[in-house]
Amino acid sequence: MTPLLTHVKRSLFLRLLLIFGVTIVLIFAIIYISLQQLNQINSNQIIEIPDYFVRNFETIIIDDIGTPPDLEVAALLAQDLEWTIRIEHPDMVWRSDNDYRLPVELAEYSRTLSSDAEIRTWNGEDIMVVERNGYRFYMHQRFLDNTDFNYVVLYFGLGIAAIVLFLNYFSISRLLSPVRLLKEGAERIQRGDLGYRVSTDRQDELGELTASVNHMADSLQSMLEAKRQLLLAISHELRTPITRAKLQLEFMDDEKNRDALLDDINEIDLLISDLLEAERLNNTHSVLVTEEVDLSAFIESVVDSFNSDSSEIRFTGLERDEEVVIDRLRIRLLITNLLNNGVRHGRGKPIDVKVSFANEQATIEVIDQGEGIAEEHLADITEPFYRADNSRQRNTGGFGLGLYLCKLIAEAHGGNIHIASEVDKGTHITVTIPREPPEFKTTN
């Protein structure tokens, strides 16, 4: 293979340029040939009548017609020659057809052919005039209606052009087929299928791009696996000393200090759990352990199992069963965090939990009548470690990770969370999730 052909084979852009160039040349060639053919069809077959034809005309045709003319013979000759013959005499005017396109009387003299024959022209077309024994004979090419044939030529040209364009489309589609494969591969990787690789045998720019995407997937898979291992190591290394500390606290005699230290250690343990869970959910490759659940009954069970001595929790569910695909543990965590917030800031007033379903969307509402949140804090209240009172003491509400986790859980299910609140009137939190989560990497 020559270096030029090798370069063309390995360059997508040169092949595209070649395809477009060949297509343009073929289209122009088809147009030119079609126009030339139409011009040839529509042009006069005899523009100038040669002298030898006139001599034959005089010696054979005129003699065959005779003077006085035999009109039947004249009609047969006109039909065979595909010419128009007109015969004039003071006593008669006869023509072989109804072709009046050439006004023979107005035609201009061109040249003399013999003593009784001359050529006249009209718009570039010759008319032969012969006078013999008082009869004048006019003869010119008959007008042939080639309209139907013109359409055939036109349609044939258009058909060839359509075939060329189809072949052009087919060639470009085949050249760009790896783009579709790359799109499908990128979507599968985005959904969490990190083991998927795009296969191709191309050696051009798209082949190089495919190799780069596969290499990126390798790197991403390695990075996320390292991150997973790091989270497991952190979880183990942090919880092991916490467990030992809890065990040692059991042997302390001072009950007051022991309980205070135990509360601090439990809070650290909870903080570690929340941080790890937030890190797991805070990427598009989070794993949801999903299953079909009767959402209303499930949330009612979570509400019933929630212990609160300070606030009454009222539940309003669906009258019918609605199956929704969710991760039970994550949704339980979401509901529990929202209830904890409601109890913590609800001033002991009732908390309403409502479940509804419409347009393939499930809606969970948690409504309290407590302190409320100032409007300037609503936009940031779901950010990690954000708290409206800038405090992280236990008695004022923890570390600011609860609503952040709720947002991540809702988004992992393909939904969202909306918070509306007024100071001293309460907070209304709405979580919306689809009947089925998007195509994340899930396990059942």
Coordinates of C-alpha atoms in Angstrom, one line a residue, residues 81-381:
L81 CA -39.6 11.5 -43.6
E82 CA -41.1 13.1 -40.5
W83 CA -41.2 16.4 -42.3
T84 CA -44.0 18.9 -42.9
I85 CA -45.0 19.3 -46.6
R86 CA -47.1 22.2 -47.7
I87 CA -48.4 22.6 -51.2
E88 CA -49.9 25.9 -52.5
H89 CA -51.7 26.6 -55.8
P90 CA -54.2 29.2 -56.8
D91 CA -56.9 26.5 -56.6
M92 CA -55.7 24.8 -53.4
V93 CA -53.6 24.9 -50.2
W94 CA -52.7 21.6 -48.6
R95 CA -50.4 20.6 -45.7
S96 CA -49.5 17.3 -44.3
D97 CA -50.1 18.2 -40.7
N98 CA -51.0 21.0 -38.3
D99 CA -47.5 22.2 -37.6
Y100 CA -47.8 26.0 -37.9
R101 CA -44.7 26.9 -35.9
L102 CA -42.7 28.2 -38.9
P103 CA -44.4 31.1 -40.8
V104 CA -43.1 30.2 -44.3
E105 CA -44.4 33.4 -45.8
L106 CA -42.3 35.5 -43.4
A107 CA -39.1 33.3 -43.7
E108 CA -36.1 35.2 -45.1
Y109 CA -34.2 34.2 -48.1
S110 CA -31.0 32.3 -47.4
R111 CA -29.6 30.9 -50.6
T112 CA -30.5 29.5 -54.1
L113 CA -30.1 25.8 -54.7
S114 CA -31.3 25.5 -58.3
S115 CA -33.4 27.2 -60.8
D116 CA -36.6 26.4 -59.0
A117 CA -35.4 25.7 -55.5
E118 CA -34.2 28.0 -52.7
I119 CA -33.6 27.9 -48.9
R120 CA -35.4 30.3 -46.6
T121 CA -34.7 30.5 -42.8
W122 CA -36.8 31.4 -39.7
N123 CA -35.2 31.5 -36.3
G124 CA -32.2 29.6 -37.6
E125 CA -34.2 26.7 -39.1
D126 CA -34.2 26.1 -42.9
I127 CA -37.3 25.9 -45.0
M128 CA -36.9 24.5 -48.5
V129 CA -39.1 26.1 -51.2
V130 CA -39.6 24.5 -54.6
E131 CA -41.7 26.0 -57.4
R132 CA -42.8 23.7 -60.3
N133 CA -45.6 23.9 -62.9
G134 CA -47.5 26.5 -60.9
Y135 CA -47.2 24.6 -57.6
R136 CA -45.2 25.8 -54.7
F137 CA -43.8 23.2 -52.3
Y138 CA -42.6 24.0 -48.8
M139 CA -40.8 21.5 -46.7
H140 CA -39.3 21.7 -43.3
Q141 CA -38.6 19.4 -40.3
R142 CA -41.7 18.4 -38.4
F143 CA -41.9 19.6 -34.8
L144 CA -41.6 16.6 -32.5
D145 CA -43.0 16.9 -29.0
N146 CA -40.3 15.5 -26.8
T147 CA -41.8 16.6 -23.5
D148 CA -42.4 13.0 -22.2
F149 CA -38.9 12.0 -23.2
N150 CA -37.5 15.1 -21.6
Y151 CA -39.1 14.1 -18.3
V152 CA -37.6 10.6 -18.6
V153 CA -34.2 12.1 -19.0
L154 CA -34.8 14.5 -16.1
Y155 CA -36.1 11.7 -13.8
F156 CA -33.3 9.5 -14.8
G157 CA -30.8 12.2 -13.9
L158 CA -32.5 12.8 -10.6
G159 CA -32.5 9.1 -9.9
I160 CA -28.8 8.8 -10.5
A161 CA -28.2 11.8 -8.3
A162 CA -30.4 10.3 -5.5
I163 CA -28.3 7.1 -5.7
V164 CA -25.1 9.1 -5.5
L165 CA -26.4 10.9 -2.4
F166 CA -27.5 7.6 -0.8
L167 CA -24.1 6.1 -1.4
N168 CA -22.6 9.3 0.1
Y169 CA -24.8 9.0 3.2
F170 CA -24.0 5.3 3.5
S171 CA -20.2 6.0 3.3
I172 CA -20.3 8.8 5.8
S173 CA -22.6 6.8 8.2
R174 CA -20.1 3.9 8.0
L175 CA -17.2 6.2 8.6
L176 CA -18.9 7.8 11.6
S177 CA -20.3 4.6 13.1
P178 CA -17.7 4.6 15.9
V179 CA -19.3 7.9 17.1
R180 CA -22.5 6.0 17.9
L181 CA -20.6 3.3 19.7
L182 CA -18.7 5.9 21.7
K183 CA -21.9 7.6 22.7
E184 CA -23.4 4.3 23.9
G185 CA -20.2 3.5 25.7
A186 CA -20.0 6.9 27.4
E187 CA -23.6 6.5 28.5
R188 CA -23.0 3.1 30.0
I189 CA -19.9 4.3 31.8
Q190 CA -21.8 7.3 33.1
R191 CA -24.5 5.0 34.4
G192 CA -21.8 3.2 36.4
D193 CA -20.9 0.2 34.1
L194 CA -17.2 0.9 34.5
G195 CA -16.2 -2.5 33.1
Y196 CA -17.6 -1.7 29.7
R197 CA -15.2 -1.0 26.9
V198 CA -15.8 0.3 23.3
S199 CA -14.5 -2.1 20.7
T200 CA -13.2 -0.9 17.3
D201 CA -10.7 -1.9 14.7
R202 CA -10.3 1.6 13.2
Q203 CA -6.9 3.1 12.8
D204 CA -8.0 6.7 12.2
E205 CA -8.8 9.6 14.6
L206 CA -12.0 7.9 15.8
G207 CA -9.9 4.8 16.6
E208 CA -7.6 6.9 18.6
L209 CA -10.5 8.6 20.3
T210 CA -12.0 5.2 21.2
A211 CA -8.7 4.1 22.7
S212 CA -8.6 7.3 24.7
V213 CA -12.1 6.7 26.1
N214 CA -11.3 3.1 27.0
H215 CA -8.1 4.3 28.7
M216 CA -10.2 7.0 30.6
A217 CA -12.6 4.3 31.7
D218 CA -9.7 2.2 33.0
S219 CA -8.3 5.1 34.9
L220 CA -11.8 6.0 36.3
Q221 CA -12.4 2.4 37.4
S222 CA -9.0 2.3 39.1
M223 CA -9.6 5.6 40.8
L224 CA -13.0 4.7 42.1
E225 CA -11.8 1.3 43.3
A226 CA -9.0 3.0 45.2
K227 CA -11.5 5.4 46.6
R228 CA -13.7 2.5 47.7
Q229 CA -10.8 0.8 49.4
L230 CA -9.9 4.1 51.1
L231 CA -13.4 4.5 52.5
L232 CA -13.3 0.9 53.8
A233 CA -10.0 1.5 55.4
I234 CA -11.1 4.8 57.0
S235 CA -14.3 3.1 58.2
H236 CA -12.3 0.3 59.8
E237 CA -9.4 2.4 61.2
L238 CA -11.7 5.0 62.8
R239 CA -14.4 2.7 64.1
T240 CA -11.9 0.2 65.7
P241 CA -10.6 2.7 68.3
I242 CA -14.1 4.1 68.8
T243 CA -15.3 0.6 69.7
R244 CA -12.3 0.1 72.1
A245 CA -13.2 3.5 73.7
K246 CA -16.8 2.4 74.2
L247 CA -15.6 -0.8 75.8
Q248 CA -13.3 1.0 78.2
L249 CA -16.0 3.4 79.2
E250 CA -18.0 0.5 80.6
F251 CA -15.4 0.2 83.3
M252 CA -15.5 3.8 84.5
D253 CA -17.0 4.4 87.9
D254 CA -18.0 8.0 87.3
E255 CA -21.4 7.5 85.7
K256 CA -21.9 11.2 84.8
N257 CA -18.6 11.5 83.0
R258 CA -19.1 8.1 81.4
D259 CA -22.4 9.1 79.9
A260 CA -21.0 12.4 78.6
L261 CA -18.1 10.7 77.0
L262 CA -20.3 8.0 75.6
D263 CA -22.5 10.6 74.0
D264 CA -19.5 12.3 72.4
I265 CA -18.2 9.0 71.1
N266 CA -21.6 8.1 69.6
E267 CA -21.8 11.5 68.0
I268 CA -18.3 11.0 66.4
D269 CA -19.4 7.5 65.3
L270 CA -22.6 9.0 63.7
L271 CA -20.5 11.8 62.0
I272 CA -18.2 9.2 60.5
S273 CA -21.2 7.2 59.2
D274 CA -22.8 10.3 57.7
L275 CA -19.5 11.4 56.0
L276 CA -18.9 7.9 54.5
E277 CA -22.5 7.7 53.3
A278 CA -22.3 11.1 51.8
E279 CA -19.1 10.3 50.0
R280 CA -20.7 7.1 48.6
L281 CA -23.7 9.0 47.3
N282 CA -21.8 12.0 46.0
N283 CA -21.0 10.6 42.6
T284 CA -22.9 9.3 39.6
H285 CA -21.5 5.8 40.1
S286 CA -23.2 5.2 43.5
V287 CA -24.7 1.8 44.0
L288 CA -28.4 1.6 44.9
V289 CA -29.7 -1.6 46.2
T290 CA -33.2 -1.3 44.7
E291 CA -36.4 -3.2 44.9
E292 CA -40.1 -2.7 44.3
V293 CA -41.8 -1.4 47.5
D294 CA -45.3 -0.3 48.4
L295 CA -44.1 3.2 49.2
S296 CA -46.9 4.3 51.4
A297 CA -46.8 1.2 53.6
F298 CA -43.0 1.4 53.8
I299 CA -42.9 5.0 55.0
E300 CA -45.7 4.4 57.4
S301 CA -43.6 1.6 59.0
V302 CA -40.7 4.0 59.2
V303 CA -42.9 6.6 60.9
D304 CA -44.3 4.0 63.4
S305 CA -40.8 2.8 64.3
F306 CA -39.5 6.4 64.9
N307 CA -39.3 7.2 68.6
S308 CA -40.3 10.7 69.7
D309 CA -41.6 11.6 73.1
S310 CA -41.7 15.4 72.3
S311 CA -43.8 15.6 69.1
E312 CA -46.8 13.8 67.7
I313 CA -46.2 12.4 64.1
R314 CA -49.2 12.1 61.9
F315 CA -49.1 10.1 58.8
T316 CA -51.3 10.4 55.7
G317 CA -50.8 7.7 53.0
L318 CA -52.3 6.5 49.8
E319 CA -55.6 4.7 49.6
R320 CA -54.2 2.2 47.1
D321 CA -50.9 0.4 46.7
E322 CA -48.3 2.1 44.6
E323 CA -45.1 0.2 43.8
V324 CA -42.0 2.3 43.6
V325 CA -38.4 1.1 43.0
I326 CA -36.3 2.4 45.8
D327 CA -33.3 1.6 48.0
R328 CA -35.0 0.8 51.3
L329 CA -32.0 1.7 53.6
R330 CA -31.4 5.0 51.9
I331 CA -35.0 6.1 51.9
R332 CA -35.3 5.0 55.5
L333 CA -32.3 7.2 56.3
L334 CA -33.9 10.1 54.4
I335 CA -37.2 9.9 56.3
T336 CA -35.4 9.5 59.6
N337 CA -33.2 12.5 59.1
L338 CA -36.3 14.6 58.1
L339 CA -38.2 13.5 61.2
N340 CA -35.2 14.2 63.4
N341 CA -35.0 17.7 62.1
G342 CA -38.8 18.2 62.6
V343 CA -38.6 16.9 66.1
R344 CA -35.5 19.0 66.9
H345 CA -36.9 22.3 65.6
G346 CA -40.6 21.6 65.9
R347 CA -41.1 23.0 69.4
G348 CA -43.1 20.0 70.4
K349 CA -45.9 20.6 67.9
P350 CA -47.3 17.9 65.6
I351 CA -45.4 16.8 62.5
D352 CA -47.3 15.7 59.4
V353 CA -45.9 13.1 57.0
K354 CA -47.8 12.8 53.7
V355 CA -47.3 10.5 50.7
S356 CA -48.9 11.1 47.3
F357 CA -48.5 9.8 43.8
A358 CA -49.1 11.5 40.4
N359 CA -47.7 11.4 36.9
E360 CA -45.3 8.5 37.7
Q361 CA -43.9 10.6 40.5
A362 CA -44.0 9.8 44.2
T363 CA -44.1 12.8 46.6
I364 CA -43.1 12.6 50.3
E365 CA -43.9 15.7 52.5
V366 CA -42.7 16.3 56.0
I367 CA -44.3 19.4 57.6
D368 CA -43.5 20.8 61.0
Q369 CA -44.8 23.9 62.8
G370 CA -41.6 24.9 64.5
E371 CA -38.9 27.5 64.4
G372 CA -38.7 27.8 60.6
I373 CA -35.7 28.9 58.5
A374 CA -34.9 32.4 57.4
E375 CA -35.3 33.0 53.7
E376 CA -31.6 33.9 53.2
H377 CA -30.5 30.5 54.4
L378 CA -32.9 28.3 52.3
A379 CA -30.6 28.2 49.2
D380 CA -27.7 26.8 51.2
I381 CA -29.4 24.7 53.8

